[in-house]
Amino acid sequence: MVKNKILSHNPEETILIAAKFARNLRAGDIVFLKGELGAGKTTFTKGLAQALRVKEAEVNSPTFILMNYYEGKLPIYHFDFYRINQESELSTMDLDEYIYGKGISVIEWPERLGKLAPQEFFQVDIGHKSEYQRMFEFSAAGEGFRIRLEKMMARIK
């Protein structure tokens, strides 16, 4: 995996970083967001959605309902699998319809997918540096995603 790091000093900068990243996304892309509770996964999603013409106020964490749908330039499927304990709990969701659909899938807690996880995706690892600072580490799985990520990072930094 190719890795690229960017430091955000506050939530507003996080939204800007995510918006720059989102400008290069296209239908069918999958973005894994990894980080502990309160790391900024939903804030990052707000920036991503904003760049795709979704009002920031519409974006919230789908922790209790598992998925939010946002209609913008492209559909966004925002998943949060924090409350999933076993991948069998996802069997009723028809995930393939969304993850491999015509929109962008943003998945918080992707490790909960288990064997259902796609093989190609962008990944954003988010770490706390201080109360407001976050370190974003961008990587990609799959040759096509890795090549695109290299070009994307040149535009973000």
Coordinates of N, CA and C in Angstrom, one line a residue:
M1 N 0.8 -1.2 0.0 CA 0.0 0.0 0.0 C 0.9 1.3 0.0
V2 N 0.5 2.2 -0.8 CA 1.2 3.5 -0.9 C 0.6 4.3 0.3
K3 N 1.4 5.0 1.1 CA 0.9 5.7 2.2 C 1.3 7.2 2.1
N4 N 0.4 8.1 2.4 CA 0.6 9.5 2.4 C 0.0 10.1 3.6
K5 N 0.7 11.0 4.3 CA 0.2 11.6 5.5 C 0.0 13.1 5.4
I6 N -1.1 13.5 6.0 CA -1.4 15.0 6.0 C -1.9 15.3 7.4
L7 N -1.4 16.4 8.0 CA -1.8 16.8 9.3 C -2.9 17.9 9.2
S8 N -3.9 17.7 10.0 CA -5.0 18.7 10.0 C -4.9 19.3 11.4
H9 N -5.1 20.7 11.5 CA -5.0 21.4 12.7 C -6.3 21.6 13.4
N10 N -7.4 21.4 12.7 CA -8.7 21.7 13.2 C -9.8 21.1 12.4
P11 N -11.0 21.0 12.8 CA -12.1 20.4 12.0 C -12.3 21.1 10.7
E12 N -12.2 22.4 10.6 CA -12.3 23.1 9.3 C -11.3 22.6 8.3
E13 N -10.1 22.4 8.7 CA -9.0 21.9 7.9 C -9.3 20.5 7.4
T14 N -9.8 19.7 8.4 CA -10.2 18.3 8.0 C -11.2 18.3 6.9
I15 N -12.2 19.2 7.0 CA -13.2 19.2 6.0 C -12.6 19.6 4.6
L16 N -11.7 20.6 4.7 CA -11.0 21.0 3.4 C -10.2 19.8 2.8
I17 N -9.5 19.1 3.6 CA -8.7 18.0 3.1 C -9.6 16.9 2.5
A18 N -10.7 16.6 3.2 CA -11.6 15.6 2.7 C -12.2 16.1 1.3
A19 N -12.6 17.4 1.3 CA -13.2 17.9 0.0 C -12.2 17.8 -1.1
K20 N -10.9 18.1 -0.9 CA -9.9 18.0 -2.0 C -9.8 16.5 -2.4
F21 N -9.8 15.6 -1.5 CA -9.8 14.2 -1.8 C -11.0 13.8 -2.6
A22 N -12.1 14.2 -2.2 CA -13.4 13.9 -2.9 C -13.5 14.3 -4.3
R23 N -12.8 15.4 -4.6 CA -12.9 15.9 -6.0 C -12.4 14.9 -7.0
N24 N -11.6 14.0 -6.6 CA -11.1 13.0 -7.5 C -11.8 11.6 -7.4
L25 N -12.8 11.5 -6.6 CA -13.6 10.3 -6.5 C -14.5 10.2 -7.7
R26 N -14.9 8.9 -8.0 CA -15.9 8.7 -9.1 C -16.8 7.5 -8.7
A27 N -17.8 7.4 -9.4 CA -18.8 6.4 -9.2 C -18.2 5.0 -9.0
G28 N -18.6 4.3 -8.0 CA -18.0 3.0 -7.7 C -16.9 2.9 -6.7
D29 N -16.4 4.1 -6.4 CA -15.2 4.2 -5.4 C -15.7 3.8 -4.0
I30 N -14.8 3.2 -3.3 CA -15.0 2.8 -1.9 C -13.9 3.5 -1.0
V31 N -14.4 4.1 0.0 CA -13.4 4.8 1.0 C -13.6 4.2 2.4
F32 N -12.6 3.5 2.9 CA -12.6 3.0 4.2 C -12.1 4.1 5.2
L33 N -12.8 4.4 6.2 CA -12.3 5.3 7.3 C -12.1 4.6 8.5
K34 N -10.8 4.7 9.0 CA -10.4 3.9 10.2 C -9.9 4.9 11.2
G35 N -10.3 4.7 12.5 CA -9.8 5.5 13.6 C -10.7 5.3 14.8
E36 N -10.1 5.6 15.9 CA -10.9 5.3 17.2 C -12.1 6.3 17.2
L37 N -13.0 6.0 18.2 CA -14.1 6.9 18.4 C -13.7 8.3 18.6
G38 N -14.3 9.2 17.9 CA -14.0 10.7 18.1 C -12.8 11.1 17.2
A39 N -12.3 10.2 16.4 CA -11.1 10.6 15.6 C -11.4 11.6 14.5
G40 N -12.7 11.6 14.0 CA -13.0 12.6 13.0 C -13.5 12.0 11.7
K41 N -14.0 10.7 11.8 CA -14.5 10.0 10.6 C -15.7 10.7 10.0
T42 N -16.6 11.1 10.8 CA -17.8 11.8 10.3 C -17.5 13.2 9.9
T43 N -16.6 13.9 10.5 CA -16.1 15.2 10.0 C -15.5 15.1 8.7
F44 N -14.7 14.1 8.5 CA -14.1 13.8 7.2 C -15.2 13.6 6.1
T45 N -16.2 12.8 6.5 CA -17.3 12.5 5.6 C -18.0 13.8 5.2
K46 N -18.2 14.7 6.1 CA -18.8 16.0 5.8 C -18.1 16.7 4.8
G47 N -16.8 16.7 4.8 CA -16.0 17.4 3.8 C -16.1 16.7 2.4
L48 N -16.1 15.4 2.5 CA -16.2 14.6 1.3 C -17.6 14.9 0.6
A49 N -18.6 14.8 1.4 CA -20.0 15.1 0.9 C -20.1 16.5 0.4
Q50 N -19.6 17.5 1.1 CA -19.6 18.9 0.7 C -19.1 19.0 -0.7
A51 N -18.0 18.4 -1.0 CA -17.4 18.5 -2.3 C -18.2 17.9 -3.4
L52 N -19.1 17.0 -3.0 CA -20.0 16.3 -4.0 C -21.4 16.9 -3.9
R53 N -21.5 18.2 -3.4 CA -22.7 19.0 -3.4 C -23.8 18.5 -2.5
V54 N -23.4 18.0 -1.3 CA -24.3 17.6 -0.3 C -24.1 18.6 0.8
K55 N -25.2 19.1 1.4 CA -25.1 20.1 2.5 C -24.5 19.4 3.7
E56 N -23.5 20.1 4.3 CA -22.8 19.6 5.4 C -23.8 19.2 6.6
A57 N -24.8 20.0 6.7 CA -25.8 19.7 7.8 C -26.6 18.4 7.6
E58 N -26.6 17.9 6.4 CA -27.3 16.6 6.2 C -26.5 15.4 6.6
V59 N -25.2 15.6 6.8 CA -24.3 14.5 7.1 C -24.2 14.3 8.6
N60 N -24.5 13.1 9.0 CA -24.4 12.7 10.4 C -24.0 11.2 10.5
S61 N -23.5 10.8 11.6 CA -23.1 9.4 11.8 C -24.3 8.5 11.8
P62 N -24.2 7.4 10.9 CA -25.2 6.4 10.9 C -25.0 5.3 11.9
T63 N -24.4 5.6 13.0 CA -24.1 4.5 14.0 C -25.3 3.6 14.4
F64 N -26.5 4.2 14.5 CA -27.6 3.4 15.0 C -28.4 2.8 13.8
I65 N -28.3 3.4 12.6 CA -29.1 2.9 11.5 C -28.2 2.2 10.4
L66 N -26.9 2.2 10.6 CA -25.9 1.5 9.8 C -25.6 2.2 8.5
M67 N -26.5 2.9 7.8 CA -26.2 3.6 6.6 C -27.1 4.8 6.4
N68 N -26.4 5.9 5.9 CA -27.1 7.1 5.5 C -26.9 7.2 4.0
Y69 N -27.9 7.7 3.3 CA -27.8 8.0 1.9 C -27.8 9.5 1.7
Y70 N -26.9 10.0 0.9 CA -26.8 11.4 0.6 C -26.9 11.6 -0.9
E71 N -27.8 12.4 -1.4 CA -27.9 12.7 -2.8 C -27.1 13.9 -3.1
G72 N -26.2 13.8 -4.0 CA -25.4 14.9 -4.5 C -25.0 14.7 -5.9
K73 N -23.8 15.2 -6.3 CA -23.3 15.1 -7.6 C -23.3 13.6 -8.0
L74 N -22.9 12.8 -7.0 CA -23.0 11.3 -7.0 C -23.6 10.8 -5.7
P75 N -24.3 9.7 -5.8 CA -24.9 9.2 -4.5 C -23.8 8.8 -3.6
I76 N -24.0 9.1 -2.3 CA -23.0 8.7 -1.3 C -23.7 7.7 -0.3
Y77 N -23.1 6.6 -0.1 CA -23.6 5.6 0.9 C -22.6 5.6 2.1
H78 N -23.1 6.2 3.2 CA -22.2 6.4 4.4 C -22.6 5.3 5.4
F79 N -21.7 4.3 5.5 CA -21.9 3.2 6.4 C -21.1 3.4 7.7
D80 N -21.7 2.9 8.8 CA -21.0 2.9 10.1 C -21.2 1.6 10.7
F81 N -20.2 0.7 10.8 CA -20.4 -0.7 11.3 C -19.9 -0.8 12.7
Y82 N -19.8 0.3 13.5 CA -19.3 0.2 14.8 C -20.1 -0.8 15.7
R83 N -21.4 -0.9 15.5 CA -22.2 -1.7 16.4 C -22.3 -3.2 15.8
I84 N -21.6 -3.5 14.7 CA -21.7 -4.8 14.2 C -20.7 -5.7 14.9
N85 N -21.1 -6.9 15.4 CA -20.2 -7.8 16.1 C -19.8 -8.9 15.2
Q86 N -20.7 -9.3 14.3 CA -20.4 -10.5 13.4 C -20.8 -10.1 12.0
E87 N -20.0 -10.5 11.0 CA -20.4 -10.2 9.6 C -21.8 -10.7 9.2
S88 N -22.2 -11.8 9.9 CA -23.5 -12.3 9.6 C -24.7 -11.3 9.8
E89 N -24.4 -10.3 10.7 CA -25.4 -9.3 11.0 C -25.6 -8.4 9.7
L90 N -24.7 -8.4 8.8 CA -24.8 -7.6 7.6 C -25.5 -8.3 6.4
S91 N -25.9 -9.5 6.6 CA -26.5 -10.3 5.6 C -27.8 -9.8 5.0
T92 N -28.5 -9.1 5.8 CA -29.8 -8.5 5.4 C -29.7 -7.2 4.6
M93 N -28.5 -6.6 4.6 CA -28.4 -5.3 4.0 C -28.2 -5.3 2.5
D94 N -27.9 -6.4 1.8 CA -27.7 -6.4 0.4 C -26.6 -5.4 0.1
L95 N -25.4 -5.5 0.8 CA -24.3 -4.6 0.6 C -23.8 -4.4 -0.8
D96 N -23.8 -5.5 -1.6 CA -23.2 -5.4 -2.9 C -23.9 -4.3 -3.8
E97 N -25.2 -4.2 -3.5 CA -26.0 -3.2 -4.3 C -25.5 -1.8 -4.1
Y98 N -25.0 -1.5 -2.8 CA -24.5 -0.2 -2.5 C -23.0 -0.1 -2.8
I99 N -22.2 -1.0 -2.2 CA -20.8 -0.9 -2.3 C -20.3 -1.0 -3.8
Y100 N -20.9 -1.8 -4.6 CA -20.5 -1.9 -6.0 C -21.5 -1.2 -6.9
G101 N -22.2 -0.2 -6.4 CA -23.2 0.5 -7.1 C -22.7 1.7 -7.8
K102 N -23.6 2.6 -8.1 CA -23.2 3.8 -8.9 C -22.8 5.0 -8.1
G103 N -22.6 4.8 -6.8 CA -22.3 5.9 -6.0 C -20.9 5.7 -5.3
I104 N -20.6 6.5 -4.3 CA -19.4 6.4 -3.5 C -19.8 5.8 -2.2
S105 N -19.1 4.7 -1.8 CA -19.3 4.1 -0.5 C -18.2 4.6 0.5
V106 N -18.7 5.2 1.6 CA -17.8 5.6 2.7 C -18.1 4.7 3.9
I107 N -17.1 4.0 4.3 CA -17.4 2.9 5.3 C -16.5 3.2 6.6
E108 N -17.2 3.5 7.7 CA -16.5 3.6 9.0 C -16.5 2.2 9.6
W109 N -15.4 1.9 10.3 CA -15.2 0.6 10.9 C -15.3 -0.6 9.9
P110 N -14.5 -0.4 8.8 CA -14.6 -1.4 7.7 C -14.1 -2.8 8.1
E111 N -13.3 -2.9 9.2 CA -12.8 -4.2 9.6 C -13.9 -5.1 10.1
R112 N -15.1 -4.5 10.3 CA -16.2 -5.4 10.8 C -16.9 -6.1 9.6
L113 N -16.5 -5.8 8.4 CA -17.0 -6.4 7.2 C -16.5 -7.9 7.1
G114 N -15.3 -8.1 7.6 CA -14.8 -9.5 7.5 C -14.6 -9.9 6.1
K115 N -15.0 -11.1 5.7 CA -14.8 -11.6 4.4 C -15.7 -10.9 3.4
L116 N -16.6 -10.0 3.8 CA -17.4 -9.3 2.9 C -16.7 -8.0 2.3
A117 N -15.5 -7.7 2.9 CA -14.8 -6.5 2.5 C -14.3 -6.6 1.0
P118 N -14.5 -5.5 0.3 CA -14.0 -5.5 -1.1 C -12.4 -5.5 -1.1
Q119 N -11.9 -5.9 -2.2 CA -10.5 -6.0 -2.3 C -9.8 -4.8 -2.8
E120 N -10.5 -3.8 -3.4 CA -10.0 -2.6 -3.9 C -10.7 -1.4 -3.2
F121 N -9.9 -0.5 -2.7 CA -10.5 0.6 -1.9 C -9.5 1.7 -1.6
F122 N -9.9 2.9 -1.3 CA -9.1 3.9 -0.7 C -9.2 3.7 0.8
Q123 N -8.2 4.0 1.6 CA -8.3 3.9 3.0 C -7.7 5.2 3.6
V124 N -8.4 5.7 4.6 CA -8.0 6.9 5.4 C -7.9 6.5 6.8
D125 N -6.7 6.4 7.4 CA -6.5 6.2 8.8 C -6.4 7.5 9.5
I126 N -7.2 7.7 10.6 CA -7.2 9.0 11.2 C -6.7 8.8 12.7
G127 N -5.7 9.5 13.1 CA -5.1 9.4 14.4 C -5.2 10.8 15.1
H128 N -5.4 10.7 16.4 CA -5.4 11.9 17.3 C -4.0 12.4 17.5
K129 N -3.7 13.7 17.3 CA -2.4 14.2 17.6 C -2.6 15.1 18.9
S130 N -3.7 15.8 19.0 CA -4.0 16.7 20.1 C -5.6 16.8 20.1
E131 N -6.1 17.7 20.9 CA -7.5 17.9 21.0 C -8.2 18.1 19.6
Y132 N -7.5 18.9 18.8 CA -8.1 19.3 17.5 C -7.3 18.7 16.3
Q133 N -6.0 18.5 16.5 CA -5.1 18.0 15.4 C -5.4 16.5 15.1
R134 N -5.4 16.2 13.8 CA -5.5 14.8 13.4 C -4.5 14.6 12.3
M135 N -4.0 13.3 12.3 CA -3.1 12.9 11.3 C -3.9 12.0 10.4
F136 N -3.9 12.3 9.1 CA -4.6 11.5 8.1 C -3.6 10.8 7.3
E137 N -3.7 9.5 7.2 CA -2.8 8.6 6.4 C -3.6 8.0 5.3
F138 N -3.3 8.3 4.1 CA -4.1 7.8 2.9 C -3.3 6.7 2.3
S139 N -4.1 5.6 2.0 CA -3.5 4.5 1.3 C -4.5 3.9 0.4
A140 N -4.1 2.9 -0.4 CA -5.1 2.3 -1.3 C -4.7 0.8 -1.5
A141 N -5.7 0.0 -1.7 CA -5.6 -1.4 -2.1 C -6.1 -1.7 -3.5
G142 N -5.3 -2.4 -4.2 CA -5.7 -2.6 -5.6 C -4.9 -1.7 -6.5
E143 N -4.4 -2.2 -7.6 CA -3.4 -1.5 -8.5 C -4.1 -0.2 -9.0
G144 N -5.3 -0.3 -9.5 CA -5.9 0.9 -10.1 C -6.1 2.0 -9.0
F145 N -6.5 1.6 -7.8 CA -6.7 2.6 -6.7 C -5.4 3.2 -6.3
R146 N -4.3 2.4 -6.3 CA -3.0 2.9 -5.9 C -2.5 3.9 -6.9
I147 N -2.6 3.7 -8.1 CA -2.2 4.6 -9.2 C -3.0 5.9 -9.0
R148 N -4.3 5.8 -8.9 CA -5.1 7.0 -8.7 C -4.8 7.8 -7.5
L149 N -4.5 7.1 -6.4 CA -4.1 7.7 -5.1 C -2.9 8.6 -5.3
E150 N -1.9 8.1 -6.0 CA -0.7 8.9 -6.2 C -1.0 10.2 -6.8
K151 N -1.8 10.2 -7.8 CA -2.2 11.4 -8.5 C -3.1 12.3 -7.6
M152 N -4.0 11.7 -6.9 CA -4.8 12.5 -6.0 C -4.0 13.2 -4.9
M153 N -3.0 12.5 -4.3 CA -2.3 13.1 -3.3 C -1.5 14.4 -3.7
A154 N -1.0 14.3 -5.0 CA -0.3 15.5 -5.5 C -1.3 16.7 -5.6
R155 N -2.6 16.5 -5.7 CA -3.5 17.6 -5.8 C -4.0 18.0 -4.4
I156 N -3.8 17.2 -3.4 CA -4.3 17.5 -2.0 C -3.3 18.3 -1.3
K157 N -2.0 17.9 -1.4 CA -1.0 18.5 -0.5 C -0.7 19.9 -0.9

